[in-house]
Amino acid sequence: MKPKTCRHFLSNMVQRKTLNRAYTEKIKEMSMMSLICSCLYPQPIPTAEYQFGDMEVKPINKRLSGQSFEVILKSPTDLSPDKPSPLASPPRKKDISLDELQRRLEAAEERRKSQEAQVLRQLAERREHEREVLHKALEENNNFSKMAEEKLNHKMEVITQNREAYLNSMKQRLREKERHAEEVRRNKELQADLSG
């Protein structure tokens, strides 16, 4: 490699490192949102002027701390006679008399009491509704308990009746067997007496 070319190559390397370092510093300064926007919209957005009534707002170049604007107020001569002057002072409130002030205080107190009464009425209605729901739940629970008890009693009665019927039928069969056994014995005795 020739010395001139080597120097040129080293000079290009230094420039690239410097450019890379400057680019890295610039990315560190940028916020994440502007970095994303710059990736999505690489073309610079043209600076626009905005007008709000008697003000003109111009964006200025970005600073490290963020965006800056120049606000220009139009002179009162530039305003048309149709528009009222924005710098005019608001109309003064008339002085309030002591009676008027007292009347307003009483009205505010009545509103406060009315609002308090309304809140208390809503709470009472809510409590009444809760009582009704609780009463209904207890009533349904009692009805369920009564129905369950009636079902159980009916089931027990049926079981008792079935058991008694079964025992009666068993006793009846036992009596019939005893009667039959008695007849068989009598017949055997009669046969023994006749043959013997």
Backbone as CSV, one residue per row, in Angstrom:
resi,resn,N_x,N_y,N_z,CA_x,CA_y,CA_z,C_x,C_y,C_z
1,MET,0.842,-1.165,0.000,0.000,0.000,0.000,0.897,1.242,0.000
2,LYS,0.526,2.218,-0.792,1.305,3.453,-0.874,1.000,4.311,0.346
3,PRO,1.990,5.119,0.796,1.782,5.960,1.972,0.652,6.948,1.792
4,LYS,0.468,7.494,0.592,-0.585,8.472,0.367,-1.953,7.814,0.538
5,THR,-2.095,6.659,0.005,-3.343,5.924,0.100,-3.630,5.530,1.543
6,CYS,-2.596,5.152,2.261,-2.753,4.760,3.675,-3.242,5.940,4.497
7,ARG,-2.612,7.120,4.246,-3.050,8.318,4.974,-4.497,8.650,4.636
8,HIS,-4.827,8.542,3.372,-6.200,8.817,2.936,-7.173,7.838,3.611
9,PHE,-6.782,6.559,3.661,-7.602,5.533,4.308,-7.795,5.832,5.790
10,LEU,-6.683,6.205,6.484,-6.764,6.534,7.913,-7.624,7.774,8.144
11,SER,-7.477,8.739,7.242,-8.276,9.953,7.353,-9.769,9.622,7.223
12,ASN,-10.110,8.745,6.284,-11.513,8.317,6.112,-12.009,7.572,7.350
13,MET,-11.155,6.735,7.946,-11.531,5.983,9.158,-11.826,6.934,10.306
14,VAL,-10.972,7.957,10.478,-11.157,8.936,11.554,-12.449,9.706,11.326
15,GLN,-12.696,10.085,10.072,-13.929,10.808,9.767,-15.149,9.946,10.066
16,ARG,-15.077,8.667,9.691,-16.200,7.763,9.961,-16.428,7.602,11.459
17,LYS,-15.338,7.444,12.232,-15.471,7.309,13.693,-16.080,8.568,14.289
18,THR,-15.624,9.723,13.838,-16.148,10.998,14.328,-17.635,11.124,13.975
19,LEU,-17.971,10.787,12.734,-19.355,10.844,12.286,-20.219,9.865,13.086
20,ASN,-19.689,8.665,13.314,-20.406,7.647,14.077,-20.631,8.115,15.517
21,ARG,-19.565,8.702,16.114,-19.666,9.204,17.488,-20.700,10.336,17.559
22,ALA,-20.683,11.249,16.588,-21.628,12.371,16.555,-23.059,11.846,16.396
23,TYR,-23.218,10.840,15.520,-24.539,10.246,15.319,-25.036,9.578,16.597
24,THR,-24.138,8.868,17.297,-24.507,8.215,18.563,-24.921,9.248,19.601
25,GLU,-24.187,10.356,19.701,-24.527,11.423,20.654,-25.881,12.032,20.307
26,LYS,-26.131,12.218,19.019,-27.405,12.800,18.585,-28.560,11.885,18.962
27,ILE,-28.386,10.564,18.802,-29.435,9.601,19.166,-29.670,9.628,20.668
28,LYS,-28.617,9.786,21.459,-28.769,9.869,22.914,-29.581,11.102,23.299
29,GLU,-29.390,12.225,22.559,-30.105,13.456,22.863,-31.574,13.362,22.492
30,MET,-31.894,12.616,21.447,-33.277,12.537,20.958,-34.128,11.702,21.910
31,SER,-35.380,12.072,22.009,-36.296,11.248,22.802,-36.676,10.014,21.992
32,MET,-37.246,9.019,22.670,-37.601,7.766,22.005,-38.673,8.018,20.942
33,MET,-39.640,8.905,21.235,-40.729,9.177,20.304,-40.197,9.829,19.030
34,SER,-39.309,10.829,19.191,-38.774,11.495,18.001,-37.870,10.548,17.221
35,LEU,-37.206,9.616,17.906,-36.379,8.627,17.212,-37.256,7.731,16.351
36,ILE,-38.401,7.280,16.917,-39.325,6.426,16.159,-39.903,7.206,14.988
37,CYS,-40.297,8.466,15.259,-40.876,9.282,14.203,-39.858,9.538,13.090
38,SER,-38.611,9.769,13.486,-37.599,10.023,12.463,-37.344,8.771,11.629
39,CYS,-37.553,7.589,12.229,-37.407,6.353,11.463,-38.587,6.181,10.508
40,LEU,-39.796,6.538,10.974,-40.982,6.366,10.143,-41.077,7.449,9.072
41,TYR,-40.733,8.679,9.444,-40.822,9.807,8.523,-39.440,10.440,8.375
42,PRO,-38.606,9.889,7.508,-37.248,10.433,7.401,-37.210,11.833,6.796
43,GLN,-38.250,12.232,6.022,-38.264,13.562,5.431,-38.604,14.583,6.499
44,PRO,-37.924,15.721,6.577,-38.265,16.729,7.576,-39.644,17.308,7.295
45,ILE,-40.420,17.505,8.351,-41.757,18.066,8.220,-41.597,19.567,8.049
46,PRO,-42.261,20.157,7.060,-42.096,21.598,6.859,-42.662,22.359,8.044
47,THR,-41.960,23.413,8.407,-42.414,24.196,9.547,-43.647,24.972,9.137
48,ALA,-44.637,24.945,9.965,-45.896,25.616,9.658,-46.138,26.712,10.679
49,GLU,-46.882,27.688,10.264,-47.271,28.756,11.165,-48.730,28.533,11.544
50,TYR,-49.051,28.749,12.777,-50.408,28.563,13.258,-50.933,29.905,13.719
51,GLN,-52.219,30.163,13.478,-52.817,31.413,13.917,-54.004,31.105,14.813
52,PHE,-54.020,31.755,15.979,-55.101,31.619,16.940,-55.598,33.016,17.264
53,GLY,-56.691,33.425,16.649,-57.243,34.745,16.929,-56.241,35.831,16.584
54,ASP,-55.760,36.578,17.578,-54.823,37.672,17.345,-53.378,37.261,17.578
55,MET,-53.111,35.925,17.655,-51.757,35.436,17.881,-51.292,34.633,16.678
56,GLU,-49.997,34.672,16.447,-49.368,33.872,15.405,-48.253,33.077,16.071
57,VAL,-48.242,31.753,15.864,-47.261,30.891,16.522,-46.381,30.259,15.464
58,LYS,-45.041,30.459,15.611,-44.075,29.872,14.683,-43.156,28.942,15.461
59,PRO,-42.999,27.690,14.999,-42.037,26.812,15.672,-40.615,27.226,15.327
60,ILE,-39.724,27.144,16.300,-38.315,27.461,16.116,-37.560,26.141,16.136
61,ASN,-36.329,26.150,15.631,-35.528,24.920,15.595,-35.541,24.233,16.955
62,LYS,-35.464,22.896,16.900,-35.486,22.112,18.146,-34.269,22.424,18.997
63,ARG,-34.460,22.388,20.282,-33.371,22.570,21.235,-33.125,21.228,21.926
64,LEU,-32.091,21.152,22.699,-31.814,19.923,23.453,-32.921,19.659,24.463
65,SER,-33.501,20.723,25.005,-34.518,20.554,26.045,-35.895,20.273,25.463
66,GLY,-36.098,20.414,24.159,-37.402,20.126,23.574,-37.725,21.101,22.463
67,GLN,-39.002,21.373,22.258,-39.482,22.235,21.192,-39.608,23.663,21.700
68,SER,-39.382,24.641,20.830,-39.577,26.034,21.222,-40.419,26.727,20.159
69,PHE,-41.185,27.748,20.573,-42.082,28.462,19.678,-41.887,29.953,19.841
70,GLU,-42.212,30.657,18.791,-42.202,32.116,18.841,-43.656,32.548,18.722
71,VAL,-44.152,33.292,19.710,-45.535,33.753,19.723,-45.525,35.229,19.374
72,ILE,-46.265,35.594,18.315,-46.312,36.982,17.849,-47.737,37.482,18.026
73,LEU,-47.913,38.545,18.819,-49.223,39.161,19.005,-49.411,40.252,17.974
74,LYS,-50.575,40.287,17.352,-50.859,41.325,16.370,-51.174,42.621,17.108
75,SER,-50.877,43.716,16.461,-51.163,45.009,17.091,-52.667,45.285,17.016
76,PRO,-53.209,46.092,17.934,-54.652,46.376,17.928,-55.128,47.009,16.626
77,THR,-54.251,47.691,15.862,-54.670,48.290,14.590,-54.907,47.230,13.536
78,ASP,-54.250,46.055,13.679,-54.439,44.979,12.709,-55.793,44.291,12.869
79,LEU,-56.374,44.435,14.034,-57.656,43.765,14.291,-58.768,44.476,13.551
80,SER,-59.699,43.742,13.057,-60.832,44.347,12.352,-61.763,44.999,13.362
81,PRO,-62.530,46.010,12.952,-63.426,46.679,13.898,-64.587,45.784,14.317
82,ASP,-64.855,44.703,13.561,-65.960,43.802,13.922,-65.662,43.065,15.222
83,LYS,-64.411,42.686,15.391,-64.043,41.885,16.559,-63.832,42.795,17.764
84,PRO,-64.281,42.368,18.924,-63.992,43.168,20.120,-62.521,43.028,20.481
85,SER,-62.010,44.005,21.138,-60.603,43.988,21.523,-60.375,42.920,22.584
86,PRO,-59.396,41.996,22.358,-59.176,40.948,23.344,-58.533,41.474,24.623
87,LEU,-57.961,42.697,24.543,-57.296,43.250,25.717,-58.260,44.050,26.591
88,ALA,-59.518,44.186,26.143,-60.484,44.950,26.929,-60.715,44.257,28.254
89,SER,-60.857,45.029,29.294,-61.034,44.449,30.625,-62.447,43.886,30.745
90,PRO,-62.614,42.812,31.495,-63.945,42.233,31.650,-64.842,43.197,32.423
91,PRO,-66.155,43.079,32.216,-67.051,43.999,32.926,-66.955,43.774,34.436
92,ARG,-67.028,44.856,35.162,-66.919,44.760,36.619,-68.211,44.232,37.209
93,LYS,-68.053,43.449,38.253,-69.235,42.965,38.960,-69.760,44.090,39.828
94,LYS,-71.091,44.161,39.890,-71.652,45.208,40.742,-71.490,44.815,42.192
95,ASP,-71.430,45.809,43.030,-71.260,45.554,44.461,-72.478,44.836,45.001
96,ILE,-72.225,43.828,45.836,-73.308,43.027,46.413,-73.676,43.628,47.754
97,SER,-74.981,43.814,47.948,-75.433,44.375,49.223,-75.422,43.291,50.287
98,LEU,-75.526,43.731,51.541,-75.520,42.806,52.667,-76.746,41.900,52.616
99,ASP,-77.900,42.463,52.222,-79.131,41.652,52.113,-78.987,40.584,51.039
100,GLU,-78.410,40.986,49.905,-78.208,40.028,48.810,-77.259,38.912,49.239
101,LEU,-76.186,39.298,49.932,-75.224,38.327,50.427,-75.880,37.378,51.421
102,GLN,-76.700,37.920,52.313,-77.413,37.095,53.301,-78.379,36.137,52.592
103,ARG,-79.087,36.653,51.565,-80.030,35.821,50.818,-79.287,34.676,50.120
104,ARG,-78.121,34.982,49.541,-77.329,33.938,48.874,-76.832,32.897,49.867
105,LEU,-76.395,33.331,51.029,-75.944,32.390,52.068,-77.081,31.486,52.512
106,GLU,-78.275,32.066,52.692,-79.434,31.254,53.094,-79.802,30.247,52.001
107,ALA,-79.733,30.702,50.746,-80.040,29.791,49.634,-79.019,28.653,49.582
108,ALA,-77.752,28.986,49.824,-76.717,27.942,49.829,-76.951,26.966,50.973
109,GLU,-77.350,27.499,52.146,-77.633,26.633,53.298,-78.822,25.724,53.006
110,GLU,-79.853,26.261,52.348,-81.020,25.441,51.977,-80.620,24.357,50.979
111,ARG,-79.776,24.732,49.997,-79.312,23.719,49.037,-78.527,22.624,49.733
112,ARG,-77.673,23.026,50.684,-76.874,22.039,51.415,-77.782,21.107,52.213
113,LYS,-78.783,21.693,52.903,-79.714,20.873,53.692,-80.533,19.958,52.785
114,SER,-80.949,20.503,51.647,-81.724,19.691,50.699,-80.888,18.520,50.192
115,GLN,-79.643,18.804,49.866,-78.753,17.744,49.379,-78.500,16.714,50.472
116,GLU,-78.302,17.191,51.705,-78.084,16.278,52.828,-79.311,15.408,53.059
117,ALA,-80.511,16.020,52.980,-81.749,15.258,53.152,-81.902,14.219,52.043
118,GLN,-81.529,14.600,50.832,-81.621,13.656,49.716,-80.679,12.471,49.925
119,VAL,-79.467,12.755,50.395,-78.509,11.670,50.659,-79.038,10.761,51.757
120,LEU,-79.596,11.364,52.836,-80.156,10.557,53.923,-81.339,9.718,53.434
121,ARG,-82.170,10.320,52.564,-83.310,9.584,52.022,-82.833,8.402,51.180
122,GLN,-81.784,8.627,50.362,-81.241,7.533,49.553,-80.672,6.428,50.437
123,LEU,-79.973,6.834,51.528,-79.431,5.823,52.451,-80.553,5.027,53.109
124,ALA,-81.629,5.723,53.502,-82.763,5.035,54.131,-83.406,4.063,53.148
125,GLU,-83.558,4.505,51.899,-84.133,3.614,50.885,-83.240,2.393,50.675
126,ARG,-81.936,2.627,50.668,-81.002,1.511,50.486,-81.096,0.532,51.658
127,ARG,-81.162,1.094,52.887,-81.292,0.218,54.066,-82.591,-0.570,54.020
128,GLU,-83.697,0.104,53.614,-84.986,-0.567,53.525,-84.923,-1.691,52.493
129,HIS,-84.276,-1.421,51.387,-84.130,-2.445,50.346,-83.308,-3.625,50.880
130,GLU,-82.229,-3.321,51.624,-81.406,-4.387,52.203,-82.225,-5.214,53.186
131,ARG,-83.059,-4.520,54.008,-83.919,-5.249,54.955,-84.887,-6.161,54.213
132,GLU,-85.494,-5.636,53.140,-86.439,-6.445,52.364,-85.751,-7.667,51.770
133,VAL,-84.567,-7.463,51.239,-83.823,-8.584,50.641,-83.477,-9.611,51.710
134,LEU,-83.029,-9.129,52.879,-82.684,-10.038,53.973,-83.916,-10.791,54.459
135,HIS,-85.040,-10.067,54.602,-86.284,-10.700,55.052,-86.734,-11.764,54.045
136,LYS,-86.650,-11.416,52.758,-87.040,-12.363,51.719,-86.140,-13.602,51.743
137,ALA,-84.830,-13.387,51.948,-83.888,-14.518,51.997,-84.190,-15.414,53.193
138,LEU,-84.473,-14.779,54.366,-84.824,-15.577,55.552,-86.121,-16.345,55.335
139,GLU,-87.093,-15.688,54.709,-88.370,-16.343,54.438,-88.184,-17.531,53.507
140,GLU,-87.390,-17.333,52.454,-87.130,-18.441,51.524,-86.376,-19.570,52.231
141,ASN,-85.449,-19.220,53.113,-84.707,-20.228,53.861,-85.653,-21.012,54.769
142,ASN,-86.567,-20.283,55.459,-87.543,-20.959,56.330,-88.465,-21.854,55.512
143,ASN,-88.923,-21.350,54.362,-89.791,-22.171,53.506,-89.055,-23.420,53.038
144,PHE,-87.803,-23.261,52.681,-87.016,-24.410,52.243,-86.867,-25.419,53.380
145,SER,-86.580,-24.887,54.599,-86.435,-25.781,55.760,-87.737,-26.515,56.040
146,LYS,-88.874,-25.791,55.984,-90.179,-26.437,56.224,-90.451,-27.500,55.173
147,MET,-90.175,-27.160,53.911,-90.420,-28.140,52.844,-89.520,-29.359,53.016
148,ALA,-88.269,-29.129,53.373,-87.345,-30.251,53.567,-87.812,-31.111,54.740
149,GLU,-88.277,-30.454,55.818,-88.764,-31.200,56.984,-90.016,-31.998,56.638
150,GLU,-90.933,-31.358,55.866,-92.154,-32.073,55.463,-91.817,-33.271,54.576
151,LYS,-90.876,-33.073,53.654,-90.475,-34.193,52.787,-89.881,-35.328,53.620
152,LEU,-89.035,-34.955,54.588,-88.401,-35.964,55.427,-89.450,-36.709,56.254
153,ASN,-90.395,-35.967,56.841,-91.465,-36.604,57.630,-92.299,-37.532,56.761
154,HIS,-92.642,-37.072,55.562,-93.433,-37.908,54.657,-92.664,-39.175,54.289
155,LYS,-91.362,-38.998,54.020,-90.527,-40.153,53.672,-90.466,-41.135,54.842
156,MET,-90.312,-40.598,56.057,-90.249,-41.472,57.235,-91.579,-42.208,57.432
157,GLU,-92.694,-41.486,57.209,-94.008,-42.143,57.328,-94.162,-43.263,56.321
158,VAL,-93.738,-43.007,55.088,-93.830,-44.033,54.044,-92.964,-45.235,54.420
159,ILE,-91.752,-44.947,54.910,-90.854,-46.048,55.301,-91.482,-46.844,56.448
160,THR,-92.054,-46.123,57.436,-92.684,-46.807,58.574,-93.861,-47.652,58.100
161,GLN,-94.695,-47.093,57.220,-95.852,-47.850,56.707,-95.393,-49.069,55.917
162,ASN,-94.378,-48.911,55.092,-93.858,-50.047,54.312,-93.292,-51.124,55.233
163,ARG,-92.592,-50.685,56.293,-92.015,-51.654,57.226,-93.119,-52.428,57.964
164,GLU,-94.137,-51.656,58.408,-95.255,-52.325,59.106,-95.972,-53.284,58.171
165,ALA,-96.162,-52.872,56.910,-96.828,-53.749,55.940,-95.986,-54.996,55.701
166,TYR,-94.670,-54.798,55.611,-93.781,-55.949,55.404,-93.839,-56.889,56.605
167,LEU,-93.772,-56.339,57.831,-93.839,-57.172,59.041,-95.174,-57.899,59.125
168,ASN,-96.277,-57.206,58.799,-97.596,-57.847,58.821,-97.679,-58.989,57.818
169,SER,-97.114,-58.732,56.614,-97.146,-59.798,55.605,-96.303,-60.991,56.060
170,MET,-95.142,-60.719,56.696,-94.298,-61.813,57.208,-95.046,-62.599,58.302
171,LYS,-95.724,-61.878,59.203,-96.500,-62.558,60.261,-97.609,-63.417,59.647
172,GLN,-98.267,-62.831,58.628,-99.340,-63.570,57.957,-98.790,-64.847,57.332
173,ARG,-97.643,-64.742,56.654,-97.039,-65.940,56.044,-96.679,-66.970,57.122
174,LEU,-96.122,-66.464,58.235,-95.735,-67.361,59.326,-96.959,-68.087,59.883
175,ARG,-98.074,-67.354,60.043,-99.314,-67.989,60.535,-99.800,-69.054,59.554
176,GLU,-99.748,-68.689,58.257,-100.199,-69.658,57.249,-99.318,-70.898,57.258
177,LYS,-97.991,-70.699,57.430,-97.097,-71.856,57.487,-97.394,-72.706,58.717
178,GLU,-97.634,-72.038,59.865,-97.967,-72.797,61.082,-99.276,-73.566,60.902
179,ARG,-100.276,-72.900,60.272,-101.548,-73.572,60.024,-101.352,-74.777,59.114
180,HIS,-100.547,-74.550,58.066,-100.280,-75.637,57.126,-99.520,-76.774,57.828
181,ALA,-98.523,-76.409,58.672,-97.767,-77.421,59.410,-98.705,-78.179,60.354
182,GLU,-99.652,-77.472,60.995,-100.619,-78.099,61.913,-101.504,-79.088,61.135
183,GLU,-101.948,-78.668,59.940,-102.782,-79.570,59.131,-101.986,-80.805,58.708
184,VAL,-100.724,-80.588,58.346,-99.897,-81.732,57.925,-99.715,-82.676,59.103
185,ARG,-99.475,-82.173,60.303,-99.315,-83.014,61.483,-100.610,-83.776,61.774
186,ARG,-101.734,-83.075,61.694,-103.012,-83.720,61.956,-103.269,-84.846,60.948
187,ASN,-102.956,-84.546,59.694,-103.160,-85.554,58.650,-102.237,-86.756,58.892
188,LYS,-101.015,-86.504,59.325,-100.086,-87.595,59.608,-100.628,-88.429,60.789
189,GLU,-101.132,-87.742,61.826,-101.650,-88.451,62.988,-102.869,-89.311,62.588
190,LEU,-103.733,-88.722,61.748,-104.915,-89.472,61.306,-104.492,-90.703,60.478
191,GLN,-103.511,-90.513,59.620,-103.028,-91.629,58.824,-102.376,-92.689,59.710
192,ALA,-101.641,-92.218,60.745,-100.994,-93.170,61.654,-102.067,-93.908,62.433
193,ASP,-103.132,-93.237,62.859,-104.207,-93.878,63.607,-104.959,-94.875,62.685
194,LEU,-105.161,-94.529,61.445,-105.895,-95.399,60.531,-105.040,-96.618,60.142
195,SER,-103.791,-96.442,59.953,-102.944,-97.562,59.551,-102.571,-98.403,60.770
196,GLY,-102.651,-97.939,61.873,-102.120,-98.591,63.021,-102.991,-99.191,63.995
